[in-house]
Amino acid sequence: MQNEGYSAKAIKTIRDKALKEGRDFVINEDVERTSESVCFYFIGEYQGNAVVFDACLFALRVEYEMAVFALAEERVEDTFPDFDLEAEMDDEDSEAMELFDEKVAEIEENQEVTVSEYIDFDESVQYGVGLDVCLKVSEVTDDVIAKFIADFNKGTFKLDPKEYMFKMEEMGE
């Protein structure tokens, strides 16, 4: 089956819809938008061909939090092999959740996790080319998206190679 995101029809559809909305991209309404993440479509060039990019842009703080949580979860599983963070989050009194919170605090105190900006391409998506972008921004606004697309399409986009740490926000607040 051919990937429709490479077709002239799909490219025209996204371009026309973006133009109608007065911007260079179309928000993917199937994925919840937050202040720190948004999924969208835009037209760009990939390997010499025009293509629809199916992109998700995240604030770097989200990546940091996910990395800290993953490491803490791994450490809790040493004591509680069946630990499932999503299931346990509803039971704040569980021993496993208390241990998880301790591990998060320990990881942060020891400054064990750092993250840096990245961009990942995924050719295996069903529509266009997948693109995950993680940038050091406090909020993913329409202006941030538009600047990324403009720089990306001009070939001037540069990742910040610096490693960053963030302070975790209190869980449950």
PDB file of C-alpha atoms in Angstrom:
ATOM      1  CA  MET A   1       0.000   0.000   0.000  1.00  0.00           C
ATOM      2  CA  GLN A   2       1.387   3.382  -0.982  1.00  0.00           C
ATOM      3  CA  ASN A   3       1.876   6.064   1.645  1.00  0.00           C
ATOM      4  CA  GLU A   4      -0.685   8.768   0.817  1.00  0.00           C
ATOM      5  CA  GLY A   5       1.409  11.430   2.542  1.00  0.00           C
ATOM      6  CA  TYR A   6       3.661  11.503  -0.509  1.00  0.00           C
ATOM      7  CA  SER A   7       0.788  12.065  -2.959  1.00  0.00           C
ATOM      8  CA  ALA A   8       0.192  15.377  -4.711  1.00  0.00           C
ATOM      9  CA  LYS A   9      -3.451  15.216  -3.554  1.00  0.00           C
ATOM     10  CA  ALA A  10      -2.534  14.898   0.157  1.00  0.00           C
ATOM     11  CA  ILE A  11       0.074  17.647  -0.138  1.00  0.00           C
ATOM     12  CA  LYS A  12      -2.466  19.961  -1.801  1.00  0.00           C
ATOM     13  CA  THR A  13      -5.106  19.142   0.833  1.00  0.00           C
ATOM     14  CA  ILE A  14      -2.779  20.005   3.734  1.00  0.00           C
ATOM     15  CA  ARG A  15      -1.404  23.093   1.974  1.00  0.00           C
ATOM     16  CA  ASP A  16      -4.922  24.384   1.197  1.00  0.00           C
ATOM     17  CA  LYS A  17      -6.241  23.721   4.708  1.00  0.00           C
ATOM     18  CA  ALA A  18      -3.197  25.431   6.291  1.00  0.00           C
ATOM     19  CA  LEU A  19      -3.597  28.412   3.961  1.00  0.00           C
ATOM     20  CA  LYS A  20      -7.294  28.633   4.843  1.00  0.00           C
ATOM     21  CA  GLU A  21      -6.331  28.672   8.547  1.00  0.00           C
ATOM     22  CA  GLY A  22      -3.707  31.349   7.870  1.00  0.00           C
ATOM     23  CA  ARG A  23      -0.664  29.350   8.879  1.00  0.00           C
ATOM     24  CA  ASP A  24       1.931  26.854   7.588  1.00  0.00           C
ATOM     25  CA  PHE A  25       0.549  23.821   9.409  1.00  0.00           C
ATOM     26  CA  VAL A  26      -2.644  21.983  10.331  1.00  0.00           C
ATOM     27  CA  ILE A  27      -3.213  20.820  13.904  1.00  0.00           C
ATOM     28  CA  ASN A  28      -3.868  17.081  14.233  1.00  0.00           C
ATOM     29  CA  GLU A  29      -7.198  17.141  16.067  1.00  0.00           C
ATOM     30  CA  ASP A  30      -6.942  13.406  16.869  1.00  0.00           C
ATOM     31  CA  VAL A  31      -4.174  14.046  19.413  1.00  0.00           C
ATOM     32  CA  GLU A  32      -4.777  16.184  22.498  1.00  0.00           C
ATOM     33  CA  ARG A  33      -2.871  19.454  22.411  1.00  0.00           C
ATOM     34  CA  THR A  34      -1.253  20.650  25.633  1.00  0.00           C
ATOM     35  CA  SER A  35       0.832  23.704  26.420  1.00  0.00           C
ATOM     36  CA  GLU A  36       3.933  21.491  26.128  1.00  0.00           C
ATOM     37  CA  SER A  37       3.071  19.276  23.173  1.00  0.00           C
ATOM     38  CA  VAL A  38       1.216  19.443  19.901  1.00  0.00           C
ATOM     39  CA  CYS A  39       0.874  17.190  16.858  1.00  0.00           C
ATOM     40  CA  PHE A  40       0.435  18.766  13.444  1.00  0.00           C
ATOM     41  CA  TYR A  41       0.906  18.297   9.699  1.00  0.00           C
ATOM     42  CA  PHE A  42       3.024  20.448   7.423  1.00  0.00           C
ATOM     43  CA  ILE A  43       4.506  20.287   3.948  1.00  0.00           C
ATOM     44  CA  GLY A  44       8.241  19.962   3.560  1.00  0.00           C
ATOM     45  CA  GLU A  45      10.885  18.183   1.561  1.00  0.00           C
ATOM     46  CA  TYR A  46      12.220  14.749   2.440  1.00  0.00           C
ATOM     47  CA  GLN A  47      14.889  13.015   0.386  1.00  0.00           C
ATOM     48  CA  GLY A  48      14.268  15.389  -2.501  1.00  0.00           C
ATOM     49  CA  ASN A  49      10.478  14.967  -2.581  1.00  0.00           C
ATOM     50  CA  ALA A  50       7.621  17.093  -1.297  1.00  0.00           C
ATOM     51  CA  VAL A  51       5.872  15.253   1.513  1.00  0.00           C
ATOM     52  CA  VAL A  52       3.388  15.686   4.330  1.00  0.00           C
ATOM     53  CA  PHE A  53       5.166  15.582   7.681  1.00  0.00           C
ATOM     54  CA  ASP A  54       3.129  14.083  10.515  1.00  0.00           C
ATOM     55  CA  ALA A  55       4.901  15.916  13.325  1.00  0.00           C
ATOM     56  CA  CYS A  56       4.768  16.089  17.104  1.00  0.00           C
ATOM     57  CA  LEU A  57       6.644  18.846  18.882  1.00  0.00           C
ATOM     58  CA  PHE A  58       7.351  18.578  22.611  1.00  0.00           C
ATOM     59  CA  ALA A  59       8.895  20.861  25.210  1.00  0.00           C
ATOM     60  CA  LEU A  60      12.177  19.427  26.496  1.00  0.00           C
ATOM     61  CA  ARG A  61      10.854  19.455  30.077  1.00  0.00           C
ATOM     62  CA  VAL A  62       8.358  16.738  29.076  1.00  0.00           C
ATOM     63  CA  GLU A  63      11.208  14.577  27.776  1.00  0.00           C
ATOM     64  CA  TYR A  64      13.077  15.091  31.067  1.00  0.00           C
ATOM     65  CA  GLU A  65      10.057  14.072  33.118  1.00  0.00           C
ATOM     66  CA  MET A  66       9.471  10.955  30.989  1.00  0.00           C
ATOM     67  CA  ALA A  67      13.139   9.949  31.348  1.00  0.00           C
ATOM     68  CA  VAL A  68      13.083  10.417  35.137  1.00  0.00           C
ATOM     69  CA  PHE A  69       9.813   8.479  35.435  1.00  0.00           C
ATOM     70  CA  ALA A  70      11.118   5.635  33.251  1.00  0.00           C
ATOM     71  CA  LEU A  71      14.262   5.287  35.364  1.00  0.00           C
ATOM     72  CA  ALA A  72      12.294   5.436  38.624  1.00  0.00           C
ATOM     73  CA  GLU A  73       9.821   2.876  37.295  1.00  0.00           C
ATOM     74  CA  GLU A  74      12.705   0.568  36.382  1.00  0.00           C
ATOM     75  CA  ARG A  75      14.087   0.816  39.920  1.00  0.00           C
ATOM     76  CA  VAL A  76      10.703   0.205  41.555  1.00  0.00           C
ATOM     77  CA  GLU A  77      10.283  -2.959  39.449  1.00  0.00           C
ATOM     78  CA  ASP A  78      13.307  -4.425  41.266  1.00  0.00           C
ATOM     79  CA  THR A  79      11.169  -4.495  44.428  1.00  0.00           C
ATOM     80  CA  PHE A  80       7.688  -4.694  42.869  1.00  0.00           C
ATOM     81  CA  PRO A  81       8.043  -6.698  39.610  1.00  0.00           C
ATOM     82  CA  ASP A  82       4.407  -6.073  38.571  1.00  0.00           C
ATOM     83  CA  PHE A  83       4.588  -2.317  39.122  1.00  0.00           C
ATOM     84  CA  ASP A  84       2.444  -0.359  36.657  1.00  0.00           C
ATOM     85  CA  LEU A  85       2.748   3.398  37.128  1.00  0.00           C
ATOM     86  CA  GLU A  86      -0.568   4.261  35.483  1.00  0.00           C
ATOM     87  CA  ALA A  87      -2.483   1.748  37.594  1.00  0.00           C
ATOM     88  CA  GLU A  88      -0.681   2.708  40.807  1.00  0.00           C
ATOM     89  CA  MET A  89      -1.141   6.476  40.390  1.00  0.00           C
ATOM     90  CA  ASP A  90      -4.743   6.176  41.577  1.00  0.00           C
ATOM     91  CA  ASP A  91      -3.592   4.578  44.844  1.00  0.00           C
ATOM     92  CA  GLU A  92      -1.418   7.190  46.499  1.00  0.00           C
ATOM     93  CA  ASP A  93      -1.162   5.052  49.654  1.00  0.00           C
ATOM     94  CA  SER A  94       0.467   2.080  47.938  1.00  0.00           C
ATOM     95  CA  GLU A  95       3.969   1.069  49.011  1.00  0.00           C
ATOM     96  CA  ALA A  96       5.015   0.858  45.388  1.00  0.00           C
ATOM     97  CA  MET A  97       3.896   4.432  44.705  1.00  0.00           C
ATOM     98  CA  GLU A  98       5.718   5.685  47.807  1.00  0.00           C
ATOM     99  CA  LEU A  99       8.867   3.933  46.583  1.00  0.00           C
ATOM    100  CA  PHE A 100       8.349   5.439  43.119  1.00  0.00           C
ATOM    101  CA  ASP A 101       8.135   8.943  44.597  1.00  0.00           C
ATOM    102  CA  GLU A 102      11.318   8.275  46.613  1.00  0.00           C
ATOM    103  CA  LYS A 103      13.132   7.078  43.486  1.00  0.00           C
ATOM    104  CA  VAL A 104      12.046  10.162  41.518  1.00  0.00           C
ATOM    105  CA  ALA A 105      13.356  12.430  44.300  1.00  0.00           C
ATOM    106  CA  GLU A 106      16.601  10.424  44.510  1.00  0.00           C
ATOM    107  CA  ILE A 107      17.196  10.564  40.744  1.00  0.00           C
ATOM    108  CA  GLU A 108      16.594  14.286  40.733  1.00  0.00           C
ATOM    109  CA  GLU A 109      18.747  14.930  43.810  1.00  0.00           C
ATOM    110  CA  ASN A 110      21.617  12.942  42.272  1.00  0.00           C
ATOM    111  CA  GLN A 111      21.150  14.729  38.937  1.00  0.00           C
ATOM    112  CA  GLU A 112      21.159  11.392  37.100  1.00  0.00           C
ATOM    113  CA  VAL A 113      19.114  12.457  34.070  1.00  0.00           C
ATOM    114  CA  THR A 114      19.906  15.048  31.435  1.00  0.00           C
ATOM    115  CA  VAL A 115      18.178  15.589  28.118  1.00  0.00           C
ATOM    116  CA  SER A 116      18.923  17.504  24.943  1.00  0.00           C
ATOM    117  CA  GLU A 117      16.962  18.644  21.928  1.00  0.00           C
ATOM    118  CA  TYR A 118      16.367  16.084  19.190  1.00  0.00           C
ATOM    119  CA  ILE A 119      14.565  15.421  15.953  1.00  0.00           C
ATOM    120  CA  ASP A 120      13.611  11.887  14.875  1.00  0.00           C
ATOM    121  CA  PHE A 121      12.307  10.873  11.461  1.00  0.00           C
ATOM    122  CA  ASP A 122      10.025   7.851  11.081  1.00  0.00           C
ATOM    123  CA  GLU A 123       9.411   6.514   7.577  1.00  0.00           C
ATOM    124  CA  SER A 124       7.227   3.669   8.856  1.00  0.00           C
ATOM    125  CA  VAL A 125       4.168   5.828   9.605  1.00  0.00           C
ATOM    126  CA  GLN A 126       1.147   5.299   7.370  1.00  0.00           C
ATOM    127  CA  TYR A 127       0.757   8.940   6.317  1.00  0.00           C
ATOM    128  CA  GLY A 128       3.751  10.945   5.154  1.00  0.00           C
ATOM    129  CA  VAL A 129       6.916  11.023   7.223  1.00  0.00           C
ATOM    130  CA  GLY A 130       6.714  10.952  10.999  1.00  0.00           C
ATOM    131  CA  LEU A 131       8.677  13.592  12.840  1.00  0.00           C
ATOM    132  CA  ASP A 132       9.230  13.853  16.597  1.00  0.00           C
ATOM    133  CA  VAL A 133      10.814  17.120  17.649  1.00  0.00           C
ATOM    134  CA  CYS A 134      11.829  18.036  21.176  1.00  0.00           C
ATOM    135  CA  LEU A 135      12.917  21.632  21.785  1.00  0.00           C
ATOM    136  CA  LYS A 136      13.918  23.668  24.814  1.00  0.00           C
ATOM    137  CA  VAL A 137      10.836  25.858  24.915  1.00  0.00           C
ATOM    138  CA  SER A 138       8.587  26.550  27.886  1.00  0.00           C
ATOM    139  CA  GLU A 139       5.446  26.326  25.756  1.00  0.00           C
ATOM    140  CA  VAL A 140       4.621  24.943  22.313  1.00  0.00           C
ATOM    141  CA  THR A 141       2.769  27.852  20.722  1.00  0.00           C
ATOM    142  CA  ASP A 142       1.719  28.438  17.125  1.00  0.00           C
ATOM    143  CA  ASP A 143       4.694  30.833  16.825  1.00  0.00           C
ATOM    144  CA  VAL A 144       7.118  28.117  18.020  1.00  0.00           C
ATOM    145  CA  ILE A 145       5.648  25.694  15.468  1.00  0.00           C
ATOM    146  CA  ALA A 146       5.797  28.273  12.645  1.00  0.00           C
ATOM    147  CA  LYS A 147       9.437  29.156  13.434  1.00  0.00           C
ATOM    148  CA  PHE A 148      10.406  25.465  13.533  1.00  0.00           C
ATOM    149  CA  ILE A 149       8.739  24.816  10.146  1.00  0.00           C
ATOM    150  CA  ALA A 150      10.306  27.909   8.550  1.00  0.00           C
ATOM    151  CA  ASP A 151      13.800  26.994   9.791  1.00  0.00           C
ATOM    152  CA  PHE A 152      13.327  23.312   8.927  1.00  0.00           C
ATOM    153  CA  ASN A 153      12.156  24.052   5.384  1.00  0.00           C
ATOM    154  CA  LYS A 154      14.948  26.614   4.810  1.00  0.00           C
ATOM    155  CA  GLY A 155      17.527  24.098   6.028  1.00  0.00           C
ATOM    156  CA  THR A 156      18.627  26.433   8.826  1.00  0.00           C
ATOM    157  CA  PHE A 157      17.171  24.470  11.750  1.00  0.00           C
ATOM    158  CA  LYS A 158      19.846  23.629  14.323  1.00  0.00           C
ATOM    159  CA  LEU A 159      19.489  21.531  17.455  1.00  0.00           C
ATOM    160  CA  ASP A 160      20.899  22.846  20.714  1.00  0.00           C
ATOM    161  CA  PRO A 161      23.410  20.132  21.731  1.00  0.00           C
ATOM    162  CA  LYS A 162      23.532  21.283  25.376  1.00  0.00           C
ATOM    163  CA  GLU A 163      22.329  18.833  28.057  1.00  0.00           C
ATOM    164  CA  TYR A 164      19.578  20.122  30.377  1.00  0.00           C
ATOM    165  CA  MET A 165      17.982  19.193  33.699  1.00  0.00           C
ATOM    166  CA  PHE A 166      14.682  20.471  35.028  1.00  0.00           C
ATOM    167  CA  LYS A 167      12.965  20.540  38.393  1.00  0.00           C
ATOM    168  CA  MET A 168      10.114  18.094  38.599  1.00  0.00           C
ATOM    169  CA  GLU A 169       6.752  19.624  39.380  1.00  0.00           C
ATOM    170  CA  GLU A 170       5.065  18.150  42.423  1.00  0.00           C
ATOM    171  CA  MET A 171       3.147  15.058  41.388  1.00  0.00           C
ATOM    172  CA  GLY A 172      -0.609  15.211  41.790  1.00  0.00           C
ATOM    173  CA  GLU A 173      -0.802  19.000  41.624  1.00  0.00           C
TER     174      GLU A 173
END
